[in-house]
Short mmCIF file of C-alpha atoms in Angstrom, two decimals:
data_model
loop_
_atom_site.label_atom_id
_atom_site.label_comp_id
_atom_site.label_asym_id
_atom_site.label_seq_id
_atom_site.Cartn_x
_atom_site.Cartn_y
_atom_site.Cartn_z
CA MET A 1 50.82 59.61 17.93
CA PRO A 2 50.47 56.48 15.84
CA THR A 3 48.63 54.23 17.60
CA ALA A 4 48.93 50.06 17.93
CA THR A 5 46.81 48.14 15.93
CA GLY A 6 45.86 44.23 15.45
CA GLU A 7 46.16 41.53 18.59
CA LYS A 8 48.29 40.54 21.29
CA VAL A 9 47.99 36.72 20.92
CA TRP A 10 48.35 35.04 17.32
CA ILE A 11 48.50 31.45 16.79
CA ILE A 12 50.02 29.54 13.65
CA PRO A 13 49.22 25.95 14.10
CA ASP A 14 51.08 24.77 11.27
CA GLY A 15 55.01 25.36 11.67
CA TYR A 16 57.35 23.36 9.99
CA ILE A 17 60.92 23.84 9.01
CA PRO A 18 61.72 22.03 5.50
CA GLU A 19 65.10 19.60 6.15
CA HIS A 20 66.63 20.02 2.53
CA SER A 21 67.19 22.85 -0.16
CA SER A 22 67.66 22.48 -3.54
CA GLY A 23 68.27 25.44 -6.40
CA THR A 24 69.24 28.99 -6.06
CA LEU A 25 67.12 29.57 -2.62
CA THR A 26 66.59 28.43 0.67
CA SER A 27 63.77 26.97 2.01
CA HIS A 28 63.18 28.90 5.38
CA GLU A 29 59.54 29.92 7.03
CA SER A 30 59.01 33.59 8.16
CA ILE A 31 56.84 34.74 11.52
CA CYS A 32 56.48 38.69 9.75
CA VAL A 33 55.23 41.24 12.58
CA LEU A 34 53.82 44.90 12.13
CA ASN A 35 54.17 46.99 14.94
CA THR A 36 52.43 50.42 13.53
CA ALA A 37 52.33 52.01 17.17
CA SER A 38 55.32 54.61 18.12
CA GLU A 39 56.57 52.58 20.85
CA ASP A 40 58.87 49.47 20.64
CA ALA A 41 56.75 46.14 20.96
CA HIS A 42 58.58 43.11 23.11
CA LEU A 43 57.29 39.38 21.45
CA THR A 44 57.55 36.63 23.89
CA ILE A 45 57.02 33.23 21.26
CA THR A 46 56.34 29.58 22.49
CA ILE A 47 56.85 26.41 20.12
CA PHE A 48 54.61 23.39 20.73
CA PHE A 49 55.53 19.74 19.28
CA GLU A 50 53.28 16.59 19.00
CA ASP A 51 55.58 14.59 21.55
CA ARG A 52 57.48 17.12 24.01
CA ASP A 53 56.93 20.03 26.43
CA PRO A 54 57.34 23.16 24.42
CA LEU A 55 60.02 26.14 23.83
CA GLU A 56 58.40 28.60 26.09
CA ASN A 57 58.71 32.43 25.96
CA ILE A 58 61.31 32.77 23.55
CA ALA A 59 61.99 36.45 23.28
CA GLU A 60 62.59 39.15 20.55
CA VAL A 61 61.81 42.75 19.79
CA VAL A 62 59.79 44.49 17.06
CA ALA A 63 60.76 48.80 16.98
CA ALA A 64 58.50 51.44 17.14
CA ARG A 65 56.42 51.86 13.62
CA ARG A 66 58.94 48.97 11.94
CA THR A 67 58.22 45.44 10.44
CA LYS A 68 60.29 42.55 11.60
CA HIS A 69 60.43 39.10 9.37
CA ILE A 70 61.82 36.30 11.63
CA ARG A 71 62.98 33.63 10.06
CA THR A 72 62.01 30.52 12.33
CA SER A 73 65.37 28.85 12.26
CA SER A 74 66.63 31.76 13.74
CA LEU A 75 64.76 31.45 17.10
CA ALA A 76 66.30 29.30 20.02
CA LYS A 77 65.30 28.85 23.45
CA GLU A 78 68.80 28.63 26.11
CA GLY A 79 70.27 27.79 22.85
CA THR A 80 68.01 25.01 21.92
CA PRO A 81 66.81 25.37 18.64
CA ILE A 82 63.74 24.27 16.84
CA PRO A 83 64.82 21.18 14.86
CA VAL A 84 64.13 20.77 11.32
CA GLY A 85 61.78 18.25 9.53
CA VAL A 86 59.68 18.25 12.61
CA PRO A 87 55.52 19.33 12.76
CA TYR A 88 55.49 22.35 15.63
CA ALA A 89 53.15 24.83 16.10
CA ILE A 90 53.67 28.65 17.18
CA GLU A 91 52.11 31.09 19.34
CA VAL A 92 52.85 34.66 19.53
CA LYS A 93 52.46 37.03 22.24
CA SER A 94 52.91 41.10 22.47
CA ASP A 95 52.84 43.43 24.86
CA ILE A 96 50.86 46.01 22.73
CA PRO A 97 48.69 44.95 19.71
CA VAL A 98 50.73 43.66 16.38
CA ILE A 99 49.60 42.06 13.27
CA VAL A 100 51.34 38.30 12.60
CA GLN A 101 51.18 36.42 9.14
CA TYR A 102 53.35 33.38 8.68
CA SER A 103 55.19 32.20 4.96
CA ARG A 104 56.80 29.28 4.23
CA LEU A 105 58.95 29.05 1.32
CA ASP A 106 59.75 25.12 0.49
CA ALA A 107 62.46 24.77 -1.37
CA THR A 108 62.96 20.85 -1.15
CA GLN A 109 62.78 20.72 -5.28
CA ALA A 110 64.65 22.91 -7.74
CA GLU A 111 61.14 24.98 -7.98
CA ASN A 112 59.94 27.51 -5.01
CA ALA A 113 56.62 26.03 -3.38
CA LEU A 114 55.18 29.12 -1.17
CA MET A 115 52.34 29.04 1.51
CA SER A 116 51.32 32.07 3.56
CA VAL A 117 48.65 32.72 6.26
CA ILE A 118 47.13 35.62 8.39
CA ALA A 119 48.11 33.89 11.91
CA TYR A 120 45.14 33.58 13.97
CA PRO A 121 44.24 36.51 16.51
CA ILE A 122 43.22 35.33 19.79
CA LYS A 123 41.06 38.47 20.95
CA MET B 1 21.54 51.60 -3.90
CA PRO B 2 24.76 49.36 -3.72
CA THR B 3 26.50 49.81 -0.34
CA ALA B 4 29.96 49.83 0.79
CA THR B 5 31.04 46.52 2.51
CA GLY B 6 34.21 45.68 4.45
CA GLU B 7 36.26 47.47 6.62
CA LYS B 8 38.55 50.74 6.25
CA VAL B 9 41.97 49.55 7.72
CA TRP B 10 43.71 46.76 6.26
CA ILE B 11 47.01 45.31 6.77
CA ILE B 12 49.49 42.76 5.01
CA PRO B 13 52.67 42.10 7.29
CA ASP B 14 54.77 40.09 4.86
CA GLY B 15 55.51 42.07 1.56
CA TYR B 16 58.35 41.22 -0.51
CA ILE B 17 59.10 41.77 -4.45
CA PRO B 18 61.05 39.19 -5.50
CA GLU B 19 64.90 40.33 -6.65
CA HIS B 20 64.36 38.02 -10.17
CA SER B 21 62.52 36.64 -12.49
CA SER B 22 63.44 33.65 -14.48
CA GLY B 23 60.92 31.99 -17.42
CA THR B 24 57.98 33.52 -19.16
CA LEU B 25 56.68 35.38 -15.54
CA THR B 26 57.54 37.85 -13.94
CA SER B 27 57.62 38.37 -9.94
CA HIS B 28 55.15 40.44 -8.39
CA GLU B 29 52.89 41.24 -6.19
CA SER B 30 49.32 42.29 -6.10
CA ILE B 31 47.17 44.57 -3.53
CA CYS B 32 43.64 43.65 -4.81
CA VAL B 33 40.85 45.45 -3.77
CA LEU B 34 36.89 45.43 -4.14
CA ASN B 35 34.79 48.36 -3.52
CA THR B 36 30.77 47.19 -4.05
CA ALA B 37 29.68 50.73 -3.51
CA SER B 38 28.32 53.02 -5.79
CA GLU B 39 30.46 55.49 -4.89
CA ASP B 40 34.60 55.72 -5.04
CA ALA B 41 37.13 54.27 -2.35
CA HIS B 42 39.40 57.01 -1.85
CA LEU B 43 42.76 54.93 -0.56
CA THR B 44 46.36 55.89 1.28
CA ILE B 45 48.55 53.06 1.10
CA THR B 46 51.84 52.76 3.90
CA ILE B 47 54.64 50.96 3.50
CA PHE B 48 56.62 50.15 6.73
CA PHE B 49 60.53 48.58 6.80
CA GLU B 50 62.72 46.77 9.29
CA ASP B 51 65.41 49.04 8.70
CA ARG B 52 64.08 52.83 7.59
CA ASP B 53 60.80 55.03 8.00
CA PRO B 54 57.72 54.13 6.63
CA LEU B 55 56.58 55.97 3.12
CA GLU B 56 53.50 57.15 4.24
CA ASN B 57 50.10 58.02 2.67
CA ILE B 58 50.77 56.77 -1.06
CA ALA B 59 47.44 57.21 -3.43
CA GLU B 60 44.79 55.00 -5.32
CA VAL B 61 41.33 55.30 -5.78
CA VAL B 62 39.14 52.32 -6.77
CA ALA B 63 36.32 53.24 -8.42
CA ALA B 64 32.60 52.81 -7.76
CA ARG B 65 31.68 48.98 -8.27
CA ARG B 66 35.13 48.12 -9.48
CA THR B 67 38.17 45.94 -8.27
CA LYS B 68 41.80 46.90 -9.03
CA HIS B 69 44.54 44.67 -8.60
CA ILE B 70 47.51 46.96 -8.09
CA ARG B 71 50.95 45.91 -8.69
CA THR B 72 53.48 47.13 -5.43
CA SER B 73 56.32 47.16 -8.08
CA SER B 74 53.65 50.49 -9.28
CA LEU B 75 53.33 52.30 -5.96
CA ALA B 76 55.83 55.22 -5.30
CA LYS B 77 56.04 58.00 -2.70
CA GLU B 78 57.41 61.81 -4.44
CA GLY B 79 59.39 59.40 -7.13
CA THR B 80 60.51 56.61 -4.56
CA PRO B 81 58.86 53.11 -5.26
CA ILE B 82 59.34 50.35 -2.91
CA PRO B 83 62.96 48.55 -2.97
CA VAL B 84 62.75 45.10 -4.61
CA GLY B 85 64.63 42.28 -2.27
CA VAL B 86 63.62 43.83 1.00
CA PRO B 87 61.15 42.71 3.08
CA TYR B 88 58.20 45.11 4.06
CA ALA B 89 54.54 45.57 5.28
CA ILE B 90 51.54 47.08 3.96
CA GLU B 91 48.99 49.19 5.59
CA VAL B 92 45.33 50.10 3.54
CA LYS B 93 43.22 53.01 4.54
CA SER B 94 40.07 53.76 2.96
CA ASP B 95 37.55 56.33 3.11
CA ILE B 96 34.95 54.03 2.80
CA PRO B 97 34.57 49.90 3.96
CA VAL B 98 36.42 47.95 0.99
CA ILE B 99 37.83 44.30 1.23
CA VAL B 100 41.51 43.49 0.83
CA GLN B 101 43.67 40.70 -0.44
CA TYR B 102 47.31 39.82 -1.40
CA SER B 103 49.03 37.72 -3.67
CA ARG B 104 52.40 37.17 -4.78
CA LEU B 105 53.47 35.84 -7.91
CA ASP B 106 57.43 34.30 -7.38
CA ALA B 107 59.03 33.22 -10.60
CA THR B 108 62.74 33.51 -9.44
CA GLN B 109 62.78 29.95 -10.56
CA ALA B 110 61.33 28.60 -13.89
CA GLU B 111 58.11 27.30 -12.34
CA ASN B 112 55.86 29.68 -10.42
CA ALA B 113 55.36 29.85 -6.57
CA LEU B 114 51.83 31.55 -5.54
CA MET B 115 50.81 32.65 -2.23
CA SER B 116 47.69 34.92 -1.12
CA VAL B 117 46.15 35.98 1.87
CA ILE B 118 42.97 37.84 3.02
CA ALA B 119 44.63 40.96 4.48
CA TYR B 120 43.97 41.82 8.32
CA PRO B 121 41.04 43.95 8.90
CA ILE B 122 41.21 46.37 12.03
CA LYS B 123 38.08 46.78 12.90
CA MET C 1 47.50 27.11 34.41
CA PRO C 2 47.10 27.30 30.82
CA THR C 3 44.11 27.46 29.28
CA ALA C 4 42.66 26.49 25.91
CA THR C 5 42.18 28.81 23.55
CA GLY C 6 40.45 29.52 19.91
CA GLU C 7 36.85 28.16 19.02
CA LYS C 8 35.22 24.59 19.46
CA VAL C 9 34.02 24.28 15.35
CA TRP C 10 36.45 24.79 12.17
CA ILE C 11 35.62 24.52 8.83
CA ILE C 12 37.67 23.72 5.30
CA PRO C 13 35.49 23.89 2.46
CA ASP C 14 38.29 22.82 0.41
CA GLY C 15 39.38 19.67 0.84
CA TYR C 16 41.30 17.52 -1.69
CA ILE C 17 43.76 14.54 -1.79
CA PRO C 18 45.84 14.49 -4.86
CA GLU C 19 45.32 11.29 -6.61
CA HIS C 20 48.84 11.07 -8.28
CA SER C 21 52.72 11.92 -6.55
CA SER C 22 55.88 12.51 -8.51
CA GLY C 23 59.35 13.40 -7.56
CA THR C 24 60.87 12.86 -3.86
CA LEU C 25 57.76 13.88 -1.76
CA THR C 26 54.16 12.96 -1.82
CA SER C 27 51.02 14.27 -2.30
CA HIS C 28 49.09 14.71 1.18
CA GLU C 29 47.32 16.95 3.27
CA SER C 30 47.31 17.99 7.10
CA ILE C 31 44.90 19.46 9.48
CA CYS C 32 47.15 20.68 11.79
CA VAL C 33 45.70 21.61 15.52
CA LEU C 34 47.09 23.58 18.22
CA ASN C 35 45.71 22.67 21.83
CA THR C 36 47.26 25.19 24.35
CA ALA C 37 45.51 24.12 27.54
CA SER C 38 46.49 22.07 30.16
CA GLU C 39 43.61 19.15 29.19
CA ASP C 40 43.64 16.72 26.23
CA ALA C 41 40.94 17.74 23.64
CA HIS C 42 38.62 15.47 22.03
CA LEU C 43 37.90 15.75 18.21
CA THR C 44 35.20 14.64 16.20
CA ILE C 45 35.66 15.18 12.00
CA THR C 46 33.45 14.94 9.45
CA ILE C 47 33.97 14.75 5.69
CA PHE C 48 31.57 16.15 3.36
CA PHE C 49 31.44 15.49 -0.35
CA GLU C 50 29.26 16.44 -3.31
CA ASP C 51 27.37 13.51 -4.31
CA ARG C 52 26.93 11.64 -1.09
CA ASP C 53 26.05 11.62 2.38
CA PRO C 54 28.93 12.85 4.93
CA LEU C 55 31.46 10.29 6.77
CA GLU C 56 30.58 11.48 10.27
CA ASN C 57 31.81 11.90 13.74
CA ILE C 58 35.55 10.58 12.99
CA ALA C 59 37.62 10.83 16.61
CA GLU C 60 40.59 12.43 17.06
CA VAL C 61 42.74 13.53 20.29
CA VAL C 62 45.04 16.12 20.75
CA ALA C 63 47.04 16.47 23.71
CA ALA C 64 47.14 18.96 26.27
CA ARG C 65 50.13 21.74 25.23
CA ARG C 66 50.67 19.59 21.97
CA THR C 67 49.97 20.13 18.38
CA LYS C 68 48.61 17.58 16.35
CA HIS C 69 49.30 17.55 12.21
CA ILE C 70 46.88 14.62 10.92
CA ARG C 71 47.11 13.35 7.84
CA THR C 72 43.44 13.56 6.26
CA SER C 73 44.96 10.07 4.51
CA SER C 74 44.82 8.53 7.88
CA LEU C 75 41.05 9.68 8.83
CA ALA C 76 38.49 6.69 8.41
CA LYS C 77 34.92 6.05 9.34
CA GLU C 78 34.28 1.94 10.30
CA GLY C 79 37.02 1.62 7.41
CA THR C 80 36.06 3.82 4.86
CA PRO C 81 38.87 6.18 4.02
CA ILE C 82 38.60 9.78 2.30
CA PRO C 83 38.66 8.87 -1.20
CA VAL C 84 41.48 10.30 -3.66
CA GLY C 85 40.85 12.94 -6.24
CA VAL C 86 37.05 13.76 -5.15
CA PRO C 87 36.34 17.37 -3.84
CA TYR C 88 35.19 17.38 -0.04
CA ALA C 89 34.53 19.88 2.95
CA ILE C 90 35.83 19.12 6.52
CA GLU C 91 34.16 20.34 9.67
CA VAL C 92 36.33 19.95 13.10
CA LYS C 93 34.82 20.19 16.19
CA SER C 94 36.38 20.24 19.51
CA ASP C 95 35.26 19.82 23.60
CA ILE C 96 37.62 22.46 24.20
CA PRO C 97 38.75 25.20 22.60
CA VAL C 98 41.59 24.94 19.73
CA ILE C 99 43.30 26.42 16.58
CA VAL C 100 43.18 24.79 13.08
CA GLN C 101 44.91 25.03 10.36
CA TYR C 102 44.78 23.17 6.91
CA SER C 103 47.55 22.95 4.49
CA ARG C 104 48.24 21.02 0.98
CA LEU C 105 51.26 20.26 -0.69
CA ASP C 106 50.37 18.52 -4.20
CA ALA C 107 53.16 16.76 -5.85
CA THR C 108 51.16 15.87 -8.69
CA GLN C 109 54.14 17.21 -10.63
CA ALA C 110 57.84 16.50 -9.91
CA GLU C 111 58.14 20.11 -8.32
CA ASN C 112 55.50 20.89 -5.40
CA ALA C 113 52.82 23.09 -4.83
CA LEU C 114 51.67 24.20 -1.55
CA MET C 115 48.37 25.94 0.17
CA SER C 116 47.23 26.77 3.52
CA VAL C 117 44.43 28.52 5.19
CA ILE C 118 43.87 29.01 8.27
CA ALA C 119 40.39 27.09 9.14
CA TYR C 120 37.72 29.28 9.47
CA PRO C 121 36.18 29.41 13.16
CA ILE C 122 32.63 29.03 14.14
CA LYS C 123 31.24 31.02 16.63
CA MET D 1 18.69 18.56 12.76
CA PRO D 2 21.76 20.04 11.46
CA THR D 3 21.68 23.72 11.57
CA ALA D 4 23.24 26.28 8.94
CA THR D 5 26.68 28.00 9.56
CA GLY D 6 28.66 30.78 8.30
CA GLU D 7 27.52 33.49 6.69
CA LYS D 8 25.80 34.85 4.12
CA VAL D 9 27.58 36.89 2.01
CA TRP D 10 31.34 36.29 1.05
CA ILE D 11 34.00 38.46 -0.64
CA ILE D 12 36.94 37.47 -2.87
CA PRO D 13 39.04 40.03 -4.13
CA ASP D 14 41.45 38.37 -6.03
CA GLY D 15 39.95 36.25 -8.98
CA TYR D 16 41.82 35.19 -11.94
CA ILE D 17 41.20 32.58 -14.61
CA PRO D 18 44.90 32.02 -16.24
CA GLU D 19 45.38 32.11 -20.18
CA HIS D 20 47.63 29.46 -20.18
CA SER D 21 48.14 25.56 -19.33
CA SER D 22 51.58 23.30 -19.54
CA GLY D 23 52.19 19.57 -18.16
CA THR D 24 49.45 17.01 -17.38
CA LEU D 25 46.84 19.63 -15.32
CA THR D 26 44.78 22.72 -16.36
CA SER D 27 44.66 25.95 -14.90
CA HIS D 28 41.54 27.02 -13.01
CA GLU D 29 39.93 28.36 -10.13
CA SER D 30 37.33 27.05 -7.45
CA ILE D 31 34.60 28.87 -5.26
CA CYS D 32 34.43 25.95 -2.63
CA VAL D 33 30.98 26.42 -0.72
CA LEU D 34 30.14 23.80 2.45
CA ASN D 35 26.29 23.64 3.23
CA THR D 36 26.19 22.32 6.60
CA ALA D 37 22.19 22.93 6.81
CA SER D 38 19.77 20.18 6.24
CA GLU D 39 18.38 22.43 3.31
CA ASP D 40 19.57 23.44 0.24
CA ALA D 41 21.83 26.63 -0.15
CA HIS D 42 20.64 29.29 -3.23
CA LEU D 43 23.71 31.46 -4.09
CA THR D 44 23.79 34.26 -6.24
CA ILE D 45 27.48 35.26 -7.65
CA THR D 46 28.65 38.23 -8.53
CA ILE D 47 31.90 39.01 -10.48
CA PHE D 48 33.41 42.58 -10.25
CA PHE D 49 35.78 43.86 -13.08
CA GLU D 50 38.39 46.69 -13.33
CA ASP D 51 36.83 48.48 -16.31
CA ARG D 52 33.45 47.20 -17.22
CA ASP D 53 30.18 46.54 -14.93
CA PRO D 54 29.74 43.88 -12.91
CA LEU D 55 28.00 40.20 -14.36
CA GLU D 56 25.38 40.10 -11.59
CA ASN D 57 23.71 37.26 -10.14
CA ILE D 58 24.54 34.04 -11.47
CA ALA D 59 22.64 31.47 -9.77
CA GLU D 60 24.01 28.13 -8.33
CA VAL D 61 22.80 25.37 -5.79
CA VAL D 62 24.26 23.71 -2.82
CA ALA D 63 22.16 20.64 -1.86
CA ALA D 64 21.97 20.18 1.82
CA ARG D 65 24.67 18.28 3.86
CA ARG D 66 27.13 18.46 0.53
CA THR D 67 30.14 20.55 -0.39
CA LYS D 68 30.16 22.11 -4.32
CA HIS D 69 33.52 23.36 -5.55
CA ILE D 70 32.40 25.54 -8.38
CA ARG D 71 35.12 26.11 -11.34
CA THR D 72 35.03 29.70 -12.02
CA SER D 73 35.55 29.01 -15.88
CA SER D 74 31.34 27.52 -15.57
CA LEU D 75 29.89 30.56 -14.20
CA ALA D 76 28.42 32.25 -16.82
CA LYS D 77 25.31 35.34 -16.94
CA GLU D 78 22.88 34.66 -20.14
CA GLY D 79 25.87 32.63 -21.93
CA THR D 80 28.51 35.37 -21.13
CA PRO D 81 31.32 33.36 -19.14
CA ILE D 82 34.48 35.15 -17.23
CA PRO D 83 36.79 36.00 -19.53
CA VAL D 84 40.27 34.72 -18.86
CA GLY D 85 43.39 36.43 -18.74
CA VAL D 86 41.04 39.59 -16.76
CA PRO D 87 41.37 40.18 -12.92
CA TYR D 88 38.11 40.30 -11.35
CA ALA D 89 36.65 39.99 -7.56
CA ILE D 90 33.97 37.87 -6.21
CA GLU D 91 31.16 38.05 -4.42
CA VAL D 92 28.84 35.12 -3.20
CA LYS D 93 25.79 35.51 -1.82
CA SER D 94 23.40 32.82 -0.18
CA ASP D 95 19.46 32.84 1.17
CA ILE D 96 21.42 30.34 4.20
CA PRO D 97 24.79 30.59 6.03
CA VAL D 98 27.46 28.59 4.47
CA ILE D 99 31.34 28.50 4.18
CA VAL D 100 33.66 29.56 1.43
CA GLN D 101 36.84 29.05 0.55
CA TYR D 102 39.10 30.03 -3.27
CA SER D 103 41.80 28.40 -4.42
CA ARG D 104 43.73 28.82 -7.90
CA LEU D 105 45.86 26.09 -9.45
CA ASP D 106 48.35 28.16 -11.77
CA ALA D 107 49.51 25.81 -14.86
CA THR D 108 50.88 28.36 -16.86
CA GLN D 109 54.36 26.64 -16.23
CA ALA D 110 55.31 23.10 -16.70
CA GLU D 111 54.69 22.65 -12.87
CA ASN D 112 51.71 24.03 -10.66
CA ALA D 113 51.56 26.77 -8.68
CA LEU D 114 48.66 26.56 -5.66
CA MET D 115 47.04 29.41 -3.82
CA SER D 116 44.34 29.54 -1.21
CA VAL D 117 42.14 31.84 0.84
CA ILE D 118 39.05 31.37 3.34
CA ALA D 119 36.76 34.03 1.42
CA TYR D 120 35.91 37.86 3.87
CA PRO D 121 32.72 37.19 5.75
CA ILE D 122 30.47 40.36 5.64
CA LYS D 123 28.86 40.13 8.96
#
């Protein structure tokens, strides 16, 4: 039976949703999660800010043997989304090991800019 | 005699083949593998999706003391390639230790965007 | 009580503040730090160069349960800032574990280019 | 006395020197090394290819308490440089621990694209 691989806690210090988009693509960030296990992974995502208390424990599910590329603009805690144009940081916790990568497409200008990191695993 | 270095299992959660290209370059992704050993490395690559079962165990070989930069658009399982414009994730397994990096050139706009990560090693 | 996570020493070998900006955004680098603990983190940042002695122990504070995205252009040692257009490297030390990511926006041309890495943790 | 930090062997699977440059900047790659120790670091760099034998043991020195950002186009083995437009991979060995990051500026188009990774440490 396929087993879970990776770690249960992942950190992304540099989160930022660009305020503007130009051209044909929209600025966005994705938290990309892979669940190699034969059971679902239940995530709780916490968003840290520079000047206010964290948005804690936003729930997401990644199905068994599936990936999920989560747009950060879709995350909300009791109706409060992540504000645009504000520096923040992300903690992803999972009940079973998963692997997490973070990517940003910045389309502030007409042409794209891309960045990506494997999140930092807390072991 | 040169020895194998690295790990036998590597994960890339954020795979995506852009649908369009503009300008003089073509959008593409590469799985870049280095085999430092004096024997060939036999890879099996599995592709995970958000909404369907994985494409499992696509075979590749990286020769002894060679690198191979594998275009993901060249990967296929019994004639089924990775679809374009769809989020996916990649697992690379090898029979001997190797090192894996993933890079994407997005030429959706006339100007390029680049991203790259060292894949996450499962130890 | 929330605990500290991460490591106390982080390295970024490729620092560089672009000399020029075009378009609507300004070239800059950020050292992005997350402090998950319930106490403040006290950082000392050292800047290494190719041809001169390091700028040592620049102080910064990251508050409890907060992130801080530090512009490298704001760092100075007794009034001496990091020069622009010069290759350098960064060491971030903290009195409690934190997590560090480094990102650069290059707006030398009218369109942006982005790069980002999780800093290398010294364990 | 300042001590060496990092590892003695680092791998970068995705090396590539773009063939063309447009605009005001020139396409290039840099191997960025930090030596935190109070003694010099002596590097031997090996370049692996897809279709030919490696260029082995190119020598470089990184002075004590200094960084060095090495352009790959400056590396040569007995007068043979790394060819442009060819996929390759890089192994950096050092006699004392150092930290290695790899960055590429692609100026094939008029606007820049950037990518960067911390090299993979062999422990």
